[in-house]
XYZ file of C-alpha atoms in Angstrom:
442
model
C 68.028 -1.293 -36.862
C 68.079 -0.324 -33.176
C 64.915 1.773 -33.705
C 63.198 -1.179 -35.355
C 64.250 -3.530 -32.534
C 63.025 -1.041 -29.938
C 59.682 -0.761 -31.673
C 59.334 -4.539 -31.887
C 60.295 -4.887 -28.243
C 57.713 -2.269 -27.252
C 55.034 -4.044 -29.278
C 55.959 -7.352 -27.683
C 55.759 -5.862 -24.192
C 52.363 -4.331 -25.007
C 51.065 -7.648 -26.371
C 52.311 -9.452 -23.269
C 50.607 -6.969 -20.935
C 47.290 -6.882 -22.814
C 46.100 -10.476 -22.206
C 46.541 -9.960 -18.448
C 44.346 -6.868 -18.528
C 41.801 -8.675 -20.715
C 41.845 -11.689 -18.396
C 41.115 -9.449 -15.427
C 38.180 -7.836 -17.228
C 36.868 -11.222 -18.324
C 37.099 -12.487 -14.745
C 35.066 -9.520 -13.486
C 32.468 -10.142 -16.194
C 32.275 -13.831 -15.266
C 31.790 -12.946 -11.602
C 28.946 -10.555 -12.436
C 27.404 -13.196 -14.672
C 27.466 -15.820 -11.910
C 25.930 -13.276 -9.508
C 23.172 -12.629 -12.065
C 24.086 -8.942 -12.126
C 23.053 -8.722 -15.746
C 23.672 -5.017 -16.286
C 27.227 -5.254 -14.952
C 27.893 -8.487 -16.821
C 26.739 -6.975 -20.117
C 28.852 -3.860 -19.603
C 31.980 -5.809 -18.666
C 31.715 -8.386 -21.464
C 31.208 -5.598 -23.978
C 34.297 -3.819 -22.646
C 36.244 -7.086 -22.859
C 35.176 -7.567 -26.470
C 35.875 -3.948 -27.356
C 39.388 -4.473 -26.044
C 39.995 -7.246 -28.558
C 39.122 -10.232 -26.383
C 36.280 -12.630 -26.942
C 35.451 -16.301 -27.167
C 32.311 -18.167 -28.093
C 31.586 -18.548 -24.383
C 31.985 -14.860 -23.534
C 29.723 -13.875 -26.415
C 27.228 -16.517 -25.281
C 27.290 -15.134 -21.741
C 26.869 -11.612 -23.090
C 23.836 -12.782 -25.064
C 22.281 -14.288 -21.934
C 22.883 -11.087 -19.949
C 21.381 -8.915 -22.687
C 18.392 -11.250 -23.063
C 17.819 -11.077 -19.310
C 17.643 -7.296 -19.669
C 15.177 -7.580 -22.566
C 17.659 -6.192 -25.087
C 16.699 -8.732 -27.711
C 18.404 -7.451 -30.865
C 21.718 -6.985 -29.053
C 21.360 -10.429 -27.490
C 20.763 -11.985 -30.901
C 23.848 -10.279 -32.337
C 26.033 -11.528 -29.452
C 24.758 -15.081 -29.734
C 25.224 -15.135 -33.504
C 28.814 -14.047 -32.908
C 29.202 -16.972 -30.500
C 28.116 -19.537 -33.118
C 30.223 -17.794 -35.749
C 33.282 -18.355 -33.545
C 32.239 -21.899 -32.657
C 29.533 -23.404 -34.907
C 29.192 -26.334 -32.496
C 28.477 -24.217 -29.380
C 25.245 -25.918 -28.373
C 24.359 -23.481 -25.584
C 24.523 -20.534 -27.951
C 21.934 -22.274 -30.138
C 19.830 -22.893 -27.047
C 19.984 -19.250 -26.029
C 19.293 -18.055 -29.572
C 16.198 -20.244 -29.537
C 15.126 -18.580 -26.300
C 15.620 -15.103 -27.790
C 13.559 -16.003 -30.851
C 10.845 -17.629 -28.757
C 10.469 -14.563 -26.533
C 10.003 -12.418 -29.640
C 7.344 -14.747 -31.064
C 9.659 -16.036 -33.794
C 8.707 -19.632 -33.081
C 9.867 -21.334 -36.275
C 13.318 -19.786 -35.895
C 13.356 -20.886 -32.247
C 12.438 -24.445 -33.247
C 15.256 -24.458 -35.811
C 17.769 -23.402 -33.144
C 16.638 -26.048 -30.671
C 16.846 -28.713 -33.393
C 20.336 -27.446 -34.205
C 21.269 -27.870 -30.552
C 20.002 -31.461 -30.670
C 22.278 -32.193 -33.648
C 25.305 -31.518 -31.440
C 23.845 -32.920 -28.212
C 21.286 -35.629 -29.038
C 20.999 -36.658 -25.374
C 20.650 -33.130 -23.981
C 17.337 -33.001 -22.089
C 17.226 -29.195 -22.160
C 17.214 -29.167 -25.947
C 14.167 -31.441 -26.078
C 12.482 -29.498 -23.277
C 12.877 -26.191 -25.090
C 11.845 -27.750 -28.385
C 8.648 -29.117 -26.836
C 7.805 -25.712 -25.396
C 8.324 -23.959 -28.739
C 6.320 -26.557 -30.662
C 3.385 -26.007 -28.323
C 3.389 -22.331 -29.272
C 2.776 -23.311 -32.899
C -0.044 -25.714 -31.991
C 1.945 -28.839 -32.949
C 1.028 -30.754 -29.817
C 1.799 -34.234 -31.193
C 5.353 -33.189 -32.104
C 5.676 -31.439 -28.757
C 4.686 -34.609 -26.908
C 7.306 -36.607 -28.848
C 9.972 -34.086 -27.850
C 8.728 -34.247 -24.264
C 9.042 -38.038 -24.280
C 12.669 -37.694 -25.432
C 13.298 -35.210 -22.649
C 11.975 -37.655 -20.069
C 14.446 -40.316 -21.258
C 17.452 -38.205 -20.338
C 16.430 -35.775 -17.623
C 16.468 -35.971 -13.857
C 13.951 -33.075 -13.691
C 10.883 -35.275 -13.832
C 7.869 -33.634 -15.443
C 9.397 -30.171 -15.871
C 8.896 -30.309 -19.638
C 5.139 -30.656 -19.110
C 5.197 -27.578 -16.884
C 6.762 -25.604 -19.750
C 4.132 -26.889 -22.158
C 1.337 -25.937 -19.754
C 2.900 -22.506 -19.260
C 2.936 -21.796 -22.979
C -0.644 -22.977 -23.383
C -1.738 -20.792 -20.486
C -0.052 -17.819 -22.145
C -2.142 -18.516 -25.245
C -5.335 -18.820 -23.154
C -5.801 -22.554 -23.639
C -6.344 -23.555 -19.996
C -8.001 -26.906 -20.641
C -5.069 -28.156 -22.721
C -2.720 -26.699 -20.125
C -4.505 -28.663 -17.389
C -3.750 -31.902 -19.251
C -0.008 -31.223 -19.066
C -0.174 -30.030 -15.456
C -1.714 -33.393 -14.595
C 1.047 -35.172 -16.532
C 3.665 -33.136 -14.687
C 2.161 -34.093 -11.335
C 2.003 -37.766 -12.349
C 5.666 -37.637 -13.383
C 6.632 -36.347 -9.927
C 7.530 -32.795 -10.896
C 9.219 -30.592 -8.324
C 6.418 -29.138 -6.223
C 7.407 -25.465 -6.533
C 7.218 -25.712 -10.336
C 3.778 -27.266 -10.096
C 2.562 -24.574 -7.694
C 3.858 -21.745 -9.874
C 2.309 -22.995 -13.097
C -0.908 -24.038 -11.373
C -1.193 -20.408 -10.232
C -0.751 -19.324 -13.862
C -3.473 -21.772 -14.877
C -5.916 -20.346 -12.329
C -5.065 -16.804 -13.419
C -6.047 -17.776 -16.955
C -9.409 -18.883 -15.552
C -9.655 -15.637 -13.502
C -9.881 -17.762 -10.366
C -7.804 -15.398 -8.273
C -8.424 -17.096 -4.938
C -7.085 -20.426 -6.200
C -4.122 -18.643 -7.808
C -3.394 -17.017 -4.460
C -3.377 -20.402 -2.736
C -0.857 -21.746 -5.242
C 1.422 -18.727 -4.826
C 1.205 -19.097 -1.042
C 2.352 -22.705 -1.455
C 5.193 -21.471 -3.632
C 6.177 -18.987 -0.919
C 6.307 -21.858 1.574
C 8.533 -23.898 -0.730
C 10.829 -20.963 -1.568
C 10.542 -18.567 1.395
C 13.730 -16.623 0.590
C 13.209 -16.144 -3.135
C 12.396 -12.449 -3.773
C 10.803 -13.226 -7.139
C 8.194 -15.403 -5.399
C 7.279 -12.430 -3.190
C 7.033 -10.308 -6.347
C 4.684 -12.804 -8.005
C 2.382 -12.820 -5.011
C 2.524 -9.031 -4.713
C 1.742 -8.621 -8.412
C -1.347 -10.831 -8.026
C -2.608 -8.767 -5.100
C -1.815 -5.529 -6.932
C -3.746 -6.490 -10.062
C -6.792 -7.583 -8.044
C -6.900 -4.484 -5.833
C -5.768 -6.158 -2.600
C -3.172 -3.496 -1.893
C -2.760 -4.218 1.825
C -1.684 -7.740 0.957
C 0.344 -6.487 -2.007
C 2.321 -4.115 0.218
C 3.052 -6.935 2.681
C 4.213 -9.264 -0.109
C 6.384 -6.633 -1.810
C 7.696 -5.651 1.614
C 9.364 -9.058 1.918
C 11.768 -8.027 -0.835
C 11.706 -4.206 -0.784
C 12.576 -1.554 1.801
C 12.243 2.207 1.246
C 14.127 4.573 3.576
C 13.374 8.178 4.502
C 15.530 9.389 1.600
C 13.522 7.301 -0.879
C 16.393 4.902 -1.436
C 14.998 1.471 -2.309
C 16.803 -1.631 -1.086
C 15.776 -4.636 -3.152
C 16.541 -8.153 -1.985
C 18.089 -10.023 -4.904
C 18.580 -13.348 -3.107
C 18.454 -14.730 0.415
C 21.780 -13.050 1.249
C 22.237 -10.183 -1.195
C 20.524 -6.888 -1.928
C 20.994 -3.808 -4.077
C 19.953 -0.209 -3.635
C 18.475 2.091 -6.260
C 16.636 5.403 -5.927
C 12.847 5.448 -6.052
C 13.066 8.250 -8.620
C 15.127 6.058 -10.933
C 12.754 3.110 -10.544
C 9.763 5.289 -11.368
C 11.451 6.999 -14.302
C 12.882 3.884 -15.891
C 11.061 0.537 -15.559
C 14.205 -1.096 -16.921
C 16.071 -0.028 -13.799
C 14.248 -2.715 -11.837
C 15.160 -5.372 -14.375
C 18.788 -4.281 -14.128
C 18.658 -4.917 -10.381
C 16.659 -8.140 -10.200
C 16.360 -9.351 -13.785
C 13.069 -10.351 -15.352
C 10.501 -9.836 -12.569
C 6.702 -10.094 -12.771
C 6.119 -6.667 -11.185
C 6.806 -2.994 -11.736
C 9.377 -2.398 -8.997
C 8.723 1.352 -9.030
C 5.034 0.818 -8.247
C 5.911 -1.860 -5.714
C 8.275 0.528 -3.900
C 5.645 3.297 -3.945
C 3.162 0.909 -2.372
C 5.588 -0.189 0.346
C 6.239 3.488 1.135
C 2.494 4.206 1.205
C 1.802 1.312 3.594
C 4.447 2.677 5.957
C 2.620 6.023 6.143
C -0.733 4.609 7.312
C -0.344 6.045 10.817
C 0.231 9.582 9.490
C -3.011 10.945 7.935
C -1.322 13.943 6.294
C 1.503 11.862 4.857
C -0.850 9.085 3.822
C -3.125 11.493 1.944
C -0.167 13.103 0.182
C 1.271 9.749 -0.887
C -2.159 8.443 -1.954
C -2.679 11.447 -4.190
C 0.846 11.079 -5.569
C 0.121 7.436 -6.354
C -3.110 8.435 -8.098
C -1.144 10.551 -10.569
C 0.060 7.229 -12.006
C -2.018 5.058 -14.331
C -3.080 2.046 -12.280
C -5.312 -1.005 -12.879
C -8.943 -0.231 -12.032
C -9.028 -2.461 -8.885
C -5.842 -0.831 -7.560
C -7.132 2.646 -8.411
C -10.387 1.836 -6.609
C -8.477 0.702 -3.509
C -6.524 3.974 -3.432
C -9.680 6.104 -3.695
C -11.387 3.926 -1.065
C -8.462 4.124 1.366
C -8.216 7.875 0.883
C -11.979 8.393 1.186
C -12.265 6.295 4.354
C -9.417 8.212 5.984
C -11.100 11.532 5.079
C -14.432 10.275 6.471
C -12.793 9.325 9.767
C -11.196 12.781 9.955
C -14.534 14.571 9.459
C -13.934 15.657 5.858
C -17.254 14.220 4.716
C -17.859 15.883 1.310
C -14.321 15.054 0.157
C -14.750 11.519 1.514
C -17.982 10.953 -0.434
C -16.298 12.189 -3.614
C -13.375 9.752 -3.263
C -15.602 6.823 -2.290
C -17.947 7.489 -5.218
C -14.928 7.224 -7.531
C -13.850 3.974 -5.890
C -17.330 2.472 -6.291
C -17.540 3.501 -9.935
C -14.166 1.913 -10.714
C -14.609 -1.426 -8.942
C -17.642 -1.987 -6.689
C -16.582 -3.834 -3.539
C -18.491 -4.589 -0.380
C -16.163 -2.639 1.959
C -16.308 0.359 -0.359
C -20.102 0.089 -0.119
C -19.895 0.120 3.675
C -17.525 3.087 3.725
C -19.767 4.982 1.305
C -22.825 4.181 3.439
C -21.102 5.603 6.526
C -19.976 8.750 4.677
C -23.430 9.335 3.189
C -25.072 8.863 6.583
C -22.690 11.443 8.065
C -23.607 13.828 5.260
C -27.305 13.392 6.125
C -28.249 11.583 2.899
C -29.861 8.635 4.697
C -31.924 7.223 1.829
C -28.860 7.095 -0.398
C -26.815 5.524 2.405
C -29.243 2.619 2.970
C -28.596 0.640 -0.257
C -24.849 0.909 0.263
C -25.131 -0.514 3.759
C -27.128 -3.408 2.292
C -24.668 -3.934 -0.576
C -21.840 -4.239 1.938
C -23.350 -7.628 2.842
C -22.967 -9.112 -0.659
C -21.313 -12.553 -0.629
C -17.693 -12.676 -1.690
C -17.412 -14.403 -5.106
C -15.715 -17.794 -4.857
C -12.928 -16.711 -7.220
C -12.200 -13.406 -5.471
C -9.387 -13.055 -2.957
C -10.465 -12.528 0.634
C -8.523 -9.509 1.869
C -8.802 -10.719 5.480
C -8.986 -7.087 6.569
C -12.714 -6.296 6.742
C -13.461 -4.091 9.740
C -16.159 -4.245 10.941
C -16.699 -7.869 10.000
C -19.692 -9.211 8.096
C -21.782 -9.994 11.194
C -21.297 -6.512 12.634
C -22.084 -4.895 9.283
C -25.300 -6.908 8.981
C -26.412 -5.875 12.466
C -25.723 -2.222 11.648
C -27.514 -2.440 8.285
C -30.634 -3.982 9.854
C -30.688 -1.336 12.557
C -30.321 1.424 9.989
C -33.133 -0.048 7.872
C -35.399 -0.238 10.947
C -34.569 3.373 11.784
C -35.722 4.532 8.333
C -38.631 2.111 7.765
C -39.951 1.686 11.305
C -38.967 -1.996 11.691
C -36.540 -4.542 10.202
C -39.181 -6.981 8.929
C -38.668 -6.111 5.254
C -34.906 -5.890 5.354
C -34.192 -9.286 3.769
C -36.527 -8.658 0.836
C -35.007 -5.197 0.373
C -31.517 -6.681 0.444
C -32.416 -9.285 -2.186
C -33.908 -6.593 -4.414
C -30.452 -5.021 -4.659
C -28.716 -8.165 -5.863
C -29.242 -7.352 -9.543
C -28.991 -3.616 -9.072
C -25.852 -1.801 -10.258
């Protein structure tokens, strides 16, 4: 009897101690969740659940953390556990709808958002998410009805139309998207939302200069948001404006001499991760900052490269290291151009011509043409240099971003090109006709 009582007493003491330990673990998980440290939150909630704890809310939070890390199947399992524990947990239905939507499972997403509305018929977020999902299936009339319901209950005027425009932009339907952007503006939508989605709209049209202007507005409205800097940097990166990309990424990223990368996660917080880890595992960046519109490993490499500009040997080494990666053609062209121009200035003319030829073949640009003209002139190939000098005067397309870094400027380049033409042809009288003859030339 005494043995039995001792065993029961021990079990009781263990049971009494366990909730305290679980509560501590849950508290740590909640803190990580509020700080948007998704990797830590996921790990801690899983440990809490493995220890026998768990509520509908903790499973819901785990699902959000896992979804933020792109771990969709795990997120779905956690959220389904949440609604199993509490079938009326409206936020779990909301988050399940999000998970399905991000995987392209639109009908399942719609069903979840409608389920949320059953339990919260005045919840504006449910109608907002429903409208966004309906747009993805092309049911615009139903989407507009859901949007009208959202506007009855929300204080976020016009935000639902931003979501609808976003989804239409993602499906390459810019004209329909423009309709909802106009409705959002008329409803008095928050200006940063309008700027962000207007940038997306212009990207769909390949009007990169207008997209840049919208992102610059967004940066003015949210100057301390690192994700805004990432969006702007990603735009510059994809269009081959790597000087501007490095400056934008540099607002949120620092790389020290040991290749440790400090990433700003908010106005007042930052985290550090090694450059090697960021390059090896793209998910490492998401674990630090969540879902970001840029490859943080590439962004850190670019920030490091920009810092080496004053050191020709270091700059060449880092350029060549960067070129071992697979990059978008405009970015690749910029790297070959930057490397070739540095080699030309250091007297390594044959190597410079080789790099600049590669840049021109990848993405012809007027400053690459100028650099190639200079390198070819130095090599003594004057007739081949002449058309490149002339092509350096091509007008900048209205939709292309102005790098703001052209040295020498257009007027100085034109003066040099005319003088070079006169040197080869005896006078400059035919220069304009020659220049026009190159307009349709490759």
